[in-house]
mmCIF file with all atom_site columns, C-alpha atoms and ligand atoms in Angstrom:
data_model
loop_
_atom_site.group_PDB
_atom_site.id
_atom_site.type_symbol
_atom_site.label_atom_id
_atom_site.label_alt_id
_atom_site.label_comp_id
_atom_site.label_asym_id
_atom_site.label_entity_id
_atom_site.label_seq_id
_atom_site.pdbx_PDB_ins_code
_atom_site.Cartn_x
_atom_site.Cartn_y
_atom_site.Cartn_z
_atom_site.occupancy
_atom_site.B_iso_or_equiv
_atom_site.pdbx_formal_charge
_atom_site.auth_seq_id
_atom_site.auth_comp_id
_atom_site.auth_asym_id
_atom_site.auth_atom_id
_atom_site.pdbx_PDB_model_num
ATOM   1   C  CA  . MET A 1 1   ? -96.904  50.901 26.536 1.00 92.00 ? 1051 MET A CA  1
ATOM   2   C  CA  . ASN A 1 2   ? -95.416  47.462 25.876 1.00 97.00 ? 1052 ASN A CA  1
ATOM   3   C  CA  . ILE A 1 3   ? -96.343  44.514 28.028 1.00 97.00 ? 1053 ILE A CA  1
ATOM   4   C  CA  . ILE A 1 4   ? -95.977  40.764 28.245 1.00 96.00 ? 1054 ILE A CA  1
ATOM   5   C  CA  . LEU A 1 5   ? -99.147  38.984 29.306 1.00 94.00 ? 1055 LEU A CA  1
ATOM   6   C  CA  . LEU A 1 6   ? -98.662  35.659 31.069 1.00 91.00 ? 1056 LEU A CA  1
ATOM   7   C  CA  . GLY A 1 7   ? -101.203 33.171 32.313 1.00 87.00 ? 1057 GLY A CA  1
ATOM   8   C  CA  . PRO A 1 8   ? -102.205 29.543 31.917 1.00 85.00 ? 1058 PRO A CA  1
ATOM   9   C  CA  . PRO A 1 9   ? -105.077 28.484 29.663 1.00 78.00 ? 1059 PRO A CA  1
ATOM   10  C  CA  . GLY A 1 10  ? -108.332 29.252 31.484 1.00 77.00 ? 1060 GLY A CA  1
ATOM   11  C  CA  . ALA A 1 11  ? -106.915 32.313 33.285 1.00 84.00 ? 1061 ALA A CA  1
ATOM   12  C  CA  . GLY A 1 12  ? -108.750 34.649 30.904 1.00 84.00 ? 1062 GLY A CA  1
ATOM   13  C  CA  . LYS A 1 13  ? -105.675 35.937 29.073 1.00 87.00 ? 1063 LYS A CA  1
ATOM   14  C  CA  . GLY A 1 14  ? -107.452 36.029 25.703 1.00 85.00 ? 1064 GLY A CA  1
ATOM   15  C  CA  . THR A 1 15  ? -110.395 37.987 27.104 1.00 88.00 ? 1065 THR A CA  1
ATOM   16  C  CA  . GLN A 1 16  ? -108.140 40.558 28.742 1.00 93.00 ? 1066 GLN A CA  1
ATOM   17  C  CA  . ALA A 1 17  ? -105.874 40.860 25.691 1.00 93.00 ? 1067 ALA A CA  1
ATOM   18  C  CA  . SER A 1 18  ? -108.782 41.524 23.331 1.00 91.00 ? 1068 SER A CA  1
ATOM   19  C  CA  . ARG A 1 19  ? -110.129 44.117 25.737 1.00 94.00 ? 1069 ARG A CA  1
ATOM   20  C  CA  . LEU A 1 20  ? -106.767 45.943 25.708 1.00 95.00 ? 1070 LEU A CA  1
ATOM   21  C  CA  . VAL A 1 21  ? -106.700 45.751 21.918 1.00 94.00 ? 1071 VAL A CA  1
ATOM   22  C  CA  . ARG A 1 22  ? -110.187 47.284 21.775 1.00 95.00 ? 1072 ARG A CA  1
ATOM   23  C  CA  . LYS A 1 23  ? -109.922 49.882 24.533 1.00 94.00 ? 1073 LYS A CA  1
ATOM   24  C  CA  . ARG A 1 24  ? -106.313 50.968 24.194 1.00 94.00 ? 1074 ARG A CA  1
ATOM   25  C  CA  . ASN A 1 25  ? -105.661 50.345 20.528 1.00 93.00 ? 1075 ASN A CA  1
ATOM   26  C  CA  . MET A 1 26  ? -102.862 47.961 21.448 1.00 95.00 ? 1076 MET A CA  1
ATOM   27  C  CA  . VAL A 1 27  ? -101.606 45.197 19.157 1.00 94.00 ? 1077 VAL A CA  1
ATOM   28  C  CA  . GLN A 1 28  ? -101.476 41.602 20.350 1.00 94.00 ? 1078 GLN A CA  1
ATOM   29  C  CA  . LEU A 1 29  ? -98.429  39.740 19.075 1.00 92.00 ? 1079 LEU A CA  1
ATOM   30  C  CA  . SER A 1 30  ? -98.758  36.013 19.470 1.00 87.00 ? 1080 SER A CA  1
ATOM   31  C  CA  . THR A 1 31  ? -95.952  34.041 17.839 1.00 82.00 ? 1081 THR A CA  1
ATOM   32  C  CA  . GLY A 1 32  ? -98.269  31.248 16.746 1.00 82.00 ? 1082 GLY A CA  1
ATOM   33  C  CA  . GLU A 1 33  ? -100.487 33.646 14.836 1.00 84.00 ? 1083 GLU A CA  1
ATOM   34  C  CA  . MET A 1 34  ? -97.546  35.622 13.490 1.00 86.00 ? 1084 MET A CA  1
ATOM   35  C  CA  . LEU A 1 35  ? -95.999  32.418 12.152 1.00 87.00 ? 1085 LEU A CA  1
ATOM   36  C  CA  . ARG A 1 36  ? -99.242  31.404 10.452 1.00 88.00 ? 1086 ARG A CA  1
ATOM   37  C  CA  . ALA A 1 37  ? -99.643  34.889 8.959  1.00 88.00 ? 1087 ALA A CA  1
ATOM   38  C  CA  . ALA A 1 38  ? -96.046  34.993 7.715  1.00 88.00 ? 1088 ALA A CA  1
ATOM   39  C  CA  . VAL A 1 39  ? -96.336  31.548 6.131  1.00 89.00 ? 1089 VAL A CA  1
ATOM   40  C  CA  . LYS A 1 40  ? -99.592  32.567 4.454  1.00 91.00 ? 1090 LYS A CA  1
ATOM   41  C  CA  . SER A 1 41  ? -98.293  35.897 3.162  1.00 88.00 ? 1091 SER A CA  1
ATOM   42  C  CA  . GLY A 1 42  ? -95.191  34.215 1.732  1.00 90.00 ? 1092 GLY A CA  1
ATOM   43  C  CA  . THR A 1 43  ? -92.624  36.690 3.071  1.00 90.00 ? 1093 THR A CA  1
ATOM   44  C  CA  . PRO A 1 44  ? -88.997  35.439 2.922  1.00 92.00 ? 1094 PRO A CA  1
ATOM   45  C  CA  . THR A 1 45  ? -89.055  34.801 6.686  1.00 91.00 ? 1095 THR A CA  1
ATOM   46  C  CA  . GLY A 1 46  ? -92.441  33.111 6.328  1.00 91.00 ? 1096 GLY A CA  1
ATOM   47  C  CA  . LEU A 1 47  ? -91.158  30.800 3.587  1.00 92.00 ? 1097 LEU A CA  1
ATOM   48  C  CA  . GLU A 1 48  ? -88.142  29.929 5.704  1.00 92.00 ? 1098 GLU A CA  1
ATOM   49  C  CA  . ALA A 1 49  ? -90.370  29.139 8.686  1.00 90.00 ? 1099 ALA A CA  1
ATOM   50  C  CA  . LYS A 1 50  ? -92.638  27.046 6.465  1.00 90.00 ? 1100 LYS A CA  1
ATOM   51  C  CA  . ALA A 1 51  ? -89.706  24.943 5.214  1.00 91.00 ? 1101 ALA A CA  1
ATOM   52  C  CA  . VAL A 1 52  ? -88.562  24.342 8.800  1.00 89.00 ? 1102 VAL A CA  1
ATOM   53  C  CA  . MET A 1 53  ? -92.045  23.358 9.968  1.00 87.00 ? 1103 MET A CA  1
ATOM   54  C  CA  . GLU A 1 54  ? -92.629  21.104 6.956  1.00 89.00 ? 1104 GLU A CA  1
ATOM   55  C  CA  . ALA A 1 55  ? -89.391  19.310 7.787  1.00 89.00 ? 1105 ALA A CA  1
ATOM   56  C  CA  . GLY A 1 56  ? -90.931  18.661 11.196 1.00 87.00 ? 1106 GLY A CA  1
ATOM   57  C  CA  . ASP A 1 57  ? -88.460  20.894 13.024 1.00 85.00 ? 1107 ASP A CA  1
ATOM   58  C  CA  . LEU A 1 58  ? -89.066  23.615 15.583 1.00 84.00 ? 1108 LEU A CA  1
ATOM   59  C  CA  . VAL A 1 59  ? -88.832  27.159 14.301 1.00 86.00 ? 1109 VAL A CA  1
ATOM   60  C  CA  . SER A 1 60  ? -85.600  28.599 15.690 1.00 88.00 ? 1110 SER A CA  1
ATOM   61  C  CA  . ASP A 1 61  ? -85.334  31.572 18.046 1.00 88.00 ? 1111 ASP A CA  1
ATOM   62  C  CA  . GLU A 1 62  ? -83.568  33.384 15.243 1.00 89.00 ? 1112 GLU A CA  1
ATOM   63  C  CA  . ILE A 1 63  ? -86.595  33.099 12.926 1.00 91.00 ? 1113 ILE A CA  1
ATOM   64  C  CA  . VAL A 1 64  ? -89.075  33.997 15.683 1.00 90.00 ? 1114 VAL A CA  1
ATOM   65  C  CA  . ASN A 1 65  ? -86.990  37.030 16.636 1.00 91.00 ? 1115 ASN A CA  1
ATOM   66  C  CA  . ARG A 1 66  ? -86.845  38.112 13.005 1.00 91.00 ? 1116 ARG A CA  1
ATOM   67  C  CA  . LEU A 1 67  ? -90.658  37.842 12.759 1.00 91.00 ? 1117 LEU A CA  1
ATOM   68  C  CA  . ILE A 1 68  ? -91.032  40.059 15.837 1.00 93.00 ? 1118 ILE A CA  1
ATOM   69  C  CA  . ASP A 1 69  ? -88.498  42.489 14.388 1.00 93.00 ? 1119 ASP A CA  1
ATOM   70  C  CA  . GLU A 1 70  ? -90.403  42.714 11.085 1.00 92.00 ? 1120 GLU A CA  1
ATOM   71  C  CA  . LYS A 1 71  ? -93.728  43.136 12.881 1.00 92.00 ? 1121 LYS A CA  1
ATOM   72  C  CA  . LEU A 1 72  ? -92.427  45.910 15.151 1.00 94.00 ? 1122 LEU A CA  1
ATOM   73  C  CA  . ALA A 1 73  ? -91.086  47.731 12.090 1.00 94.00 ? 1123 ALA A CA  1
ATOM   74  C  CA  . GLU A 1 74  ? -94.608  47.741 10.587 1.00 92.00 ? 1124 GLU A CA  1
ATOM   75  C  CA  . LEU A 1 75  ? -96.327  49.186 13.643 1.00 94.00 ? 1125 LEU A CA  1
ATOM   76  C  CA  . ASP A 1 76  ? -97.166  52.774 14.406 1.00 92.00 ? 1126 ASP A CA  1
ATOM   77  C  CA  . PRO A 1 77  ? -94.625  53.735 17.117 1.00 88.00 ? 1127 PRO A CA  1
ATOM   78  C  CA  . ASP A 1 78  ? -97.469  55.025 19.307 1.00 90.00 ? 1128 ASP A CA  1
ATOM   79  C  CA  . GLN A 1 79  ? -99.248  51.690 19.324 1.00 94.00 ? 1129 GLN A CA  1
ATOM   80  C  CA  . GLY A 1 80  ? -98.648  49.610 22.425 1.00 96.00 ? 1130 GLY A CA  1
ATOM   81  C  CA  . VAL A 1 81  ? -97.829  45.926 22.103 1.00 97.00 ? 1131 VAL A CA  1
ATOM   82  C  CA  . ILE A 1 82  ? -99.037  42.929 24.098 1.00 97.00 ? 1132 ILE A CA  1
ATOM   83  C  CA  . PHE A 1 83  ? -96.661  39.988 23.764 1.00 94.00 ? 1133 PHE A CA  1
ATOM   84  C  CA  . ASP A 1 84  ? -98.536  36.735 24.153 1.00 89.00 ? 1134 ASP A CA  1
ATOM   85  C  CA  . GLY A 1 85  ? -96.750  33.373 24.200 1.00 82.00 ? 1135 GLY A CA  1
ATOM   86  C  CA  . TYR A 1 86  ? -93.399  35.079 23.693 1.00 87.00 ? 1136 TYR A CA  1
ATOM   87  C  CA  . PRO A 1 87  ? -90.716  35.151 24.986 1.00 89.00 ? 1137 PRO A CA  1
ATOM   88  C  CA  . ARG A 1 88  ? -90.541  31.513 26.013 1.00 83.00 ? 1138 ARG A CA  1
ATOM   89  C  CA  . THR A 1 89  ? -86.871  31.188 26.793 1.00 83.00 ? 1139 THR A CA  1
ATOM   90  C  CA  . GLY A 1 90  ? -84.266  33.302 28.533 1.00 85.00 ? 1140 GLY A CA  1
ATOM   91  C  CA  . ALA A 1 91  ? -82.512  33.724 25.177 1.00 86.00 ? 1141 ALA A CA  1
ATOM   92  C  CA  . GLN A 1 92  ? -85.722  35.070 23.588 1.00 88.00 ? 1142 GLN A CA  1
ATOM   93  C  CA  . ALA A 1 93  ? -86.230  37.426 26.524 1.00 92.00 ? 1143 ALA A CA  1
ATOM   94  C  CA  . GLU A 1 94  ? -82.764  38.858 26.010 1.00 92.00 ? 1144 GLU A CA  1
ATOM   95  C  CA  . ALA A 1 95  ? -83.303  39.119 22.260 1.00 93.00 ? 1145 ALA A CA  1
ATOM   96  C  CA  . LEU A 1 96  ? -86.581  40.957 22.887 1.00 95.00 ? 1146 LEU A CA  1
ATOM   97  C  CA  . GLU A 1 97  ? -84.737  43.608 24.905 1.00 95.00 ? 1147 GLU A CA  1
ATOM   98  C  CA  . GLY A 1 98  ? -82.556  44.309 21.881 1.00 96.00 ? 1148 GLY A CA  1
ATOM   99  C  CA  . LEU A 1 99  ? -85.498  44.319 19.446 1.00 96.00 ? 1149 LEU A CA  1
ATOM   100 C  CA  . LEU A 1 100 ? -87.519  46.727 21.573 1.00 97.00 ? 1150 LEU A CA  1
ATOM   101 C  CA  . ALA A 1 101 ? -84.548  49.075 21.902 1.00 96.00 ? 1151 ALA A CA  1
ATOM   102 C  CA  . LYS A 1 102 ? -83.988  48.919 18.147 1.00 96.00 ? 1152 LYS A CA  1
ATOM   103 C  CA  . HIS A 1 103 ? -87.565  50.109 17.596 1.00 96.00 ? 1153 HIS A CA  1
ATOM   104 C  CA  . GLY A 1 104 ? -87.423  52.767 20.301 1.00 95.00 ? 1154 GLY A CA  1
ATOM   105 C  CA  . ARG A 1 105 ? -89.580  50.809 22.732 1.00 96.00 ? 1155 ARG A CA  1
ATOM   106 C  CA  . THR A 1 106 ? -89.156  49.632 26.288 1.00 95.00 ? 1156 THR A CA  1
ATOM   107 C  CA  . LEU A 1 107 ? -90.935  46.896 28.179 1.00 96.00 ? 1157 LEU A CA  1
ATOM   108 C  CA  . ASP A 1 108 ? -93.202  48.446 30.813 1.00 97.00 ? 1158 ASP A CA  1
ATOM   109 C  CA  . HIS A 1 109 ? -94.722  45.471 32.600 1.00 97.00 ? 1159 HIS A CA  1
ATOM   110 C  CA  . VAL A 1 110 ? -94.874  41.709 32.678 1.00 97.00 ? 1160 VAL A CA  1
ATOM   111 C  CA  . ILE A 1 111 ? -98.388  40.996 33.891 1.00 96.00 ? 1161 ILE A CA  1
ATOM   112 C  CA  . GLU A 1 112 ? -99.044  37.513 35.208 1.00 94.00 ? 1162 GLU A CA  1
ATOM   113 C  CA  . LEU A 1 113 ? -102.626 36.345 35.674 1.00 93.00 ? 1163 LEU A CA  1
ATOM   114 C  CA  . GLU A 1 114 ? -102.237 34.140 38.703 1.00 91.00 ? 1164 GLU A CA  1
ATOM   115 C  CA  . VAL A 1 115 ? -104.554 31.234 39.202 1.00 89.00 ? 1165 VAL A CA  1
ATOM   116 C  CA  . ASN A 1 116 ? -105.188 28.776 41.950 1.00 89.00 ? 1166 ASN A CA  1
ATOM   117 C  CA  . GLU A 1 117 ? -104.829 25.384 40.307 1.00 88.00 ? 1167 GLU A CA  1
ATOM   118 C  CA  . GLU A 1 118 ? -107.551 23.737 42.405 1.00 89.00 ? 1168 GLU A CA  1
ATOM   119 C  CA  . ALA A 1 119 ? -110.003 26.568 41.758 1.00 86.00 ? 1169 ALA A CA  1
ATOM   120 C  CA  . LEU A 1 120 ? -109.134 26.517 38.057 1.00 84.00 ? 1170 LEU A CA  1
ATOM   121 C  CA  . VAL A 1 121 ? -109.788 22.777 37.873 1.00 87.00 ? 1171 VAL A CA  1
ATOM   122 C  CA  . ASP A 1 122 ? -113.159 23.413 39.507 1.00 86.00 ? 1172 ASP A CA  1
ATOM   123 C  CA  . ARG A 1 123 ? -113.940 26.356 37.216 1.00 83.00 ? 1173 ARG A CA  1
ATOM   124 C  CA  . ILE A 1 124 ? -113.182 24.433 34.044 1.00 82.00 ? 1174 ILE A CA  1
ATOM   125 C  CA  . THR A 1 125 ? -114.378 20.927 34.894 1.00 86.00 ? 1175 THR A CA  1
ATOM   126 C  CA  . GLY A 1 126 ? -117.675 22.261 36.272 1.00 89.00 ? 1176 GLY A CA  1
ATOM   127 C  CA  . ARG A 1 127 ? -118.759 23.737 32.952 1.00 88.00 ? 1177 ARG A CA  1
ATOM   128 C  CA  . PHE A 1 128 ? -121.669 22.254 31.053 1.00 92.00 ? 1178 PHE A CA  1
ATOM   129 C  CA  . THR A 1 129 ? -124.123 23.533 28.479 1.00 94.00 ? 1179 THR A CA  1
ATOM   130 C  CA  . CYS A 1 130 ? -127.706 22.900 27.501 1.00 96.00 ? 1180 CYS A CA  1
ATOM   131 C  CA  . ALA A 1 131 ? -127.687 20.446 24.578 1.00 96.00 ? 1181 ALA A CA  1
ATOM   132 C  CA  . LYS A 1 132 ? -130.679 22.170 23.019 1.00 96.00 ? 1182 LYS A CA  1
ATOM   133 C  CA  . CYS A 1 133 ? -129.969 25.932 23.239 1.00 96.00 ? 1183 CYS A CA  1
ATOM   134 C  CA  . GLY A 1 134 ? -126.312 26.029 24.334 1.00 93.00 ? 1184 GLY A CA  1
ATOM   135 C  CA  . ALA A 1 135 ? -126.958 28.021 27.526 1.00 94.00 ? 1185 ALA A CA  1
ATOM   136 C  CA  . PRO A 1 136 ? -123.834 27.787 29.753 1.00 91.00 ? 1186 PRO A CA  1
ATOM   137 C  CA  . TYR A 1 137 ? -123.991 26.412 33.314 1.00 93.00 ? 1187 TYR A CA  1
ATOM   138 C  CA  . HIS A 1 138 ? -121.594 25.435 36.048 1.00 92.00 ? 1188 HIS A CA  1
ATOM   139 C  CA  . ASP A 1 139 ? -121.770 22.780 38.780 1.00 91.00 ? 1189 ASP A CA  1
ATOM   140 C  CA  . SER A 1 140 ? -120.900 25.176 41.604 1.00 86.00 ? 1190 SER A CA  1
ATOM   141 C  CA  . LEU A 1 141 ? -121.006 28.672 40.105 1.00 84.00 ? 1191 LEU A CA  1
ATOM   142 C  CA  . HIS A 1 142 ? -124.188 28.677 38.058 1.00 90.00 ? 1192 HIS A CA  1
ATOM   143 C  CA  . ARG A 1 143 ? -126.615 25.779 38.302 1.00 94.00 ? 1193 ARG A CA  1
ATOM   144 C  CA  . PRO A 1 144 ? -130.004 25.775 36.558 1.00 96.00 ? 1194 PRO A CA  1
ATOM   145 C  CA  . LYS A 1 145 ? -132.757 27.088 38.852 1.00 96.00 ? 1195 LYS A CA  1
ATOM   146 C  CA  . VAL A 1 146 ? -134.370 23.667 38.765 1.00 96.00 ? 1196 VAL A CA  1
ATOM   147 C  CA  . ASP A 1 147 ? -131.857 20.813 38.659 1.00 95.00 ? 1197 ASP A CA  1
ATOM   148 C  CA  . GLY A 1 148 ? -131.763 19.094 35.274 1.00 95.00 ? 1198 GLY A CA  1
ATOM   149 C  CA  . ILE A 1 149 ? -133.927 21.684 33.491 1.00 97.00 ? 1199 ILE A CA  1
ATOM   150 C  CA  . CYS A 1 150 ? -132.500 24.499 31.348 1.00 97.00 ? 1200 CYS A CA  1
ATOM   151 C  CA  . ASP A 1 151 ? -133.599 27.948 32.617 1.00 97.00 ? 1201 ASP A CA  1
ATOM   152 C  CA  . LEU A 1 152 ? -133.908 29.275 29.094 1.00 96.00 ? 1202 LEU A CA  1
ATOM   153 C  CA  . CYS A 1 153 ? -135.495 26.576 26.968 1.00 97.00 ? 1203 CYS A CA  1
ATOM   154 C  CA  . GLY A 1 154 ? -136.658 23.902 29.416 1.00 96.00 ? 1204 GLY A CA  1
ATOM   155 C  CA  . GLY A 1 155 ? -134.310 21.370 27.806 1.00 96.00 ? 1205 GLY A CA  1
ATOM   156 C  CA  . THR A 1 156 ? -133.340 18.400 29.963 1.00 97.00 ? 1206 THR A CA  1
ATOM   157 C  CA  . GLU A 1 157 ? -130.157 17.269 28.229 1.00 97.00 ? 1207 GLU A CA  1
ATOM   158 C  CA  . PHE A 1 158 ? -126.761 18.779 28.910 1.00 96.00 ? 1208 PHE A CA  1
ATOM   159 C  CA  . THR A 1 159 ? -123.313 18.274 27.417 1.00 94.00 ? 1209 THR A CA  1
ATOM   160 C  CA  . ARG A 1 160 ? -119.738 18.659 28.664 1.00 90.00 ? 1210 ARG A CA  1
ATOM   161 C  CA  . ARG A 1 161 ? -116.692 19.354 26.511 1.00 83.00 ? 1211 ARG A CA  1
ATOM   162 C  CA  . ALA A 1 162 ? -114.400 16.336 26.359 1.00 75.00 ? 1212 ALA A CA  1
ATOM   163 C  CA  . ASP A 1 163 ? -111.279 18.443 26.990 1.00 71.00 ? 1213 ASP A CA  1
ATOM   164 C  CA  . ASP A 1 164 ? -112.765 20.080 30.092 1.00 71.00 ? 1214 ASP A CA  1
ATOM   165 C  CA  . ASN A 1 165 ? -111.489 17.370 32.357 1.00 81.00 ? 1215 ASN A CA  1
ATOM   166 C  CA  . GLU A 1 166 ? -109.177 17.494 35.312 1.00 86.00 ? 1216 GLU A CA  1
ATOM   167 C  CA  . GLN A 1 167 ? -106.230 15.758 33.647 1.00 87.00 ? 1217 GLN A CA  1
ATOM   168 C  CA  . THR A 1 168 ? -106.235 18.189 30.714 1.00 83.00 ? 1218 THR A CA  1
ATOM   169 C  CA  . VAL A 1 169 ? -106.329 21.184 33.043 1.00 84.00 ? 1219 VAL A CA  1
ATOM   170 C  CA  . ARG A 1 170 ? -103.451 19.854 35.146 1.00 89.00 ? 1220 ARG A CA  1
ATOM   171 C  CA  . THR A 1 171 ? -101.386 19.063 32.046 1.00 89.00 ? 1221 THR A CA  1
ATOM   172 C  CA  . ARG A 1 172 ? -101.944 22.583 30.686 1.00 84.00 ? 1222 ARG A CA  1
ATOM   173 C  CA  . MET A 1 173 ? -100.915 24.070 34.053 1.00 87.00 ? 1223 MET A CA  1
ATOM   174 C  CA  . ALA A 1 174 ? -97.721  22.000 34.132 1.00 90.00 ? 1224 ALA A CA  1
ATOM   175 C  CA  . GLU A 1 175 ? -96.889  23.082 30.571 1.00 86.00 ? 1225 GLU A CA  1
ATOM   176 C  CA  . TYR A 1 176 ? -97.467  26.695 31.519 1.00 86.00 ? 1226 TYR A CA  1
ATOM   177 C  CA  . ARG A 1 177 ? -95.182  26.500 34.548 1.00 87.00 ? 1227 ARG A CA  1
ATOM   178 C  CA  . GLU A 1 178 ? -92.517  24.866 32.386 1.00 87.00 ? 1228 GLU A CA  1
ATOM   179 C  CA  . LYS A 1 179 ? -92.741  27.662 29.810 1.00 81.00 ? 1229 LYS A CA  1
ATOM   180 C  CA  . THR A 1 180 ? -92.705  30.589 32.228 1.00 84.00 ? 1230 THR A CA  1
ATOM   181 C  CA  . ALA A 1 181 ? -90.120  29.181 34.630 1.00 82.00 ? 1231 ALA A CA  1
ATOM   182 C  CA  . PRO A 1 182 ? -87.208  30.195 32.398 1.00 83.00 ? 1232 PRO A CA  1
ATOM   183 C  CA  . ILE A 1 183 ? -88.341  33.798 31.854 1.00 91.00 ? 1233 ILE A CA  1
ATOM   184 C  CA  . LEU A 1 184 ? -89.928  34.904 35.145 1.00 91.00 ? 1234 LEU A CA  1
ATOM   185 C  CA  . PRO A 1 185 ? -86.634  35.272 37.087 1.00 91.00 ? 1235 PRO A CA  1
ATOM   186 C  CA  . PHE A 1 186 ? -85.224  37.378 34.232 1.00 93.00 ? 1236 PHE A CA  1
ATOM   187 C  CA  . TYR A 1 187 ? -88.065  39.896 34.567 1.00 96.00 ? 1237 TYR A CA  1
ATOM   188 C  CA  . GLN A 1 188 ? -88.341  39.626 38.348 1.00 95.00 ? 1238 GLN A CA  1
ATOM   189 C  CA  . ALA A 1 189 ? -84.710  40.747 38.554 1.00 95.00 ? 1239 ALA A CA  1
ATOM   190 C  CA  . LYS A 1 190 ? -85.693  43.842 36.575 1.00 95.00 ? 1240 LYS A CA  1
ATOM   191 C  CA  . GLY A 1 191 ? -88.665  44.521 38.859 1.00 96.00 ? 1241 GLY A CA  1
ATOM   192 C  CA  . LEU A 1 192 ? -91.139  44.295 35.955 1.00 97.00 ? 1242 LEU A CA  1
ATOM   193 C  CA  . VAL A 1 193 ? -93.419  41.468 37.101 1.00 96.00 ? 1243 VAL A CA  1
ATOM   194 C  CA  . ARG A 1 194 ? -96.920  42.404 38.299 1.00 96.00 ? 1244 ARG A CA  1
ATOM   195 C  CA  . GLN A 1 195 ? -99.280  39.751 39.561 1.00 95.00 ? 1245 GLN A CA  1
ATOM   196 C  CA  . VAL A 1 196 ? -103.027 39.981 39.074 1.00 96.00 ? 1246 VAL A CA  1
ATOM   197 C  CA  . ASP A 1 197 ? -105.564 37.622 40.608 1.00 94.00 ? 1247 ASP A CA  1
ATOM   198 C  CA  . GLY A 1 198 ? -106.781 35.716 37.554 1.00 91.00 ? 1248 GLY A CA  1
ATOM   199 C  CA  . MET A 1 199 ? -109.515 34.031 39.593 1.00 89.00 ? 1249 MET A CA  1
ATOM   200 C  CA  . ALA A 1 200 ? -111.367 37.322 40.104 1.00 90.00 ? 1250 ALA A CA  1
ATOM   201 C  CA  . SER A 1 201 ? -114.233 38.328 37.808 1.00 87.00 ? 1251 SER A CA  1
ATOM   202 C  CA  . VAL A 1 202 ? -113.457 39.513 34.260 1.00 90.00 ? 1252 VAL A CA  1
ATOM   203 C  CA  . GLU A 1 203 ? -114.313 43.098 35.330 1.00 93.00 ? 1253 GLU A CA  1
ATOM   204 C  CA  . ASP A 1 204 ? -112.095 42.977 38.409 1.00 95.00 ? 1254 ASP A CA  1
ATOM   205 C  CA  . VAL A 1 205 ? -109.163 41.543 36.464 1.00 95.00 ? 1255 VAL A CA  1
ATOM   206 C  CA  . ALA A 1 206 ? -109.625 44.271 33.843 1.00 96.00 ? 1256 ALA A CA  1
ATOM   207 C  CA  . ALA A 1 207 ? -109.662 46.940 36.573 1.00 97.00 ? 1257 ALA A CA  1
ATOM   208 C  CA  . ALA A 1 208 ? -106.494 45.517 38.149 1.00 97.00 ? 1258 ALA A CA  1
ATOM   209 C  CA  . ILE A 1 209 ? -104.718 45.567 34.771 1.00 97.00 ? 1259 ILE A CA  1
ATOM   210 C  CA  . ASP A 1 210 ? -105.911 49.134 34.134 1.00 96.00 ? 1260 ASP A CA  1
ATOM   211 C  CA  . ALA A 1 211 ? -104.555 50.191 37.529 1.00 96.00 ? 1261 ALA A CA  1
ATOM   212 C  CA  . ILE A 1 212 ? -101.123 48.815 36.556 1.00 96.00 ? 1262 ILE A CA  1
ATOM   213 C  CA  . LEU A 1 213 ? -101.128 50.402 33.097 1.00 95.00 ? 1263 LEU A CA  1
ATOM   214 C  CA  . ASP A 1 214 ? -102.375 53.788 34.295 1.00 93.00 ? 1264 ASP A CA  1
ATOM   215 C  CA  . VAL A 1 215 ? -99.682  54.357 36.910 1.00 83.00 ? 1265 VAL A CA  1
HETATM 216 ZN ZN1 . LIG B 2 .   ? -131.560 25.392 26.989 1.00 82.04 ? 289  LIG B ZN1 1
#
């Protein structure tokens, strides 16, 4: 089972990916982490990537594809892969086809966690935590039983994360749309795209993904 997991920040992609890693013994391949690992381990590809990044340049498709190739060669053929943050361009998507074939794999699904931008803004900007014990709350989803008093410790001061604001959420959404726009049509044409309601509860999203994978 090889899948691409798509979804904007806040859609719960990380939560669902780690669940698949745990429950199905899949491997999550995120290019960012693979790059960091390759640089750290000092492999020839890693050293090449490091030189490019230190020069302030973007790591080329060719290097990223080579990293994926090397990683796939290391894996147990029975282990499923979750691609996260890759491919990002049509060219990478086409290269991935070749790499998967080379390693005897095929892409089974492209699962997109769909979100409603307005609801996502509300979900993220409404978060706050107790300053004393860290208990999480939400303006509309989970308010303290008594306004202004923490249910758990009785604390009366609360904090909000600076990056949990509307502008940040909208910027992240726009970046996401920009990144997926080039690859979605490629996979739609192949009939591989499955949409899951990312605004549902963690359990419901997990069940929807299971239903797709277990067909
Ligand atoms: Zn508290």
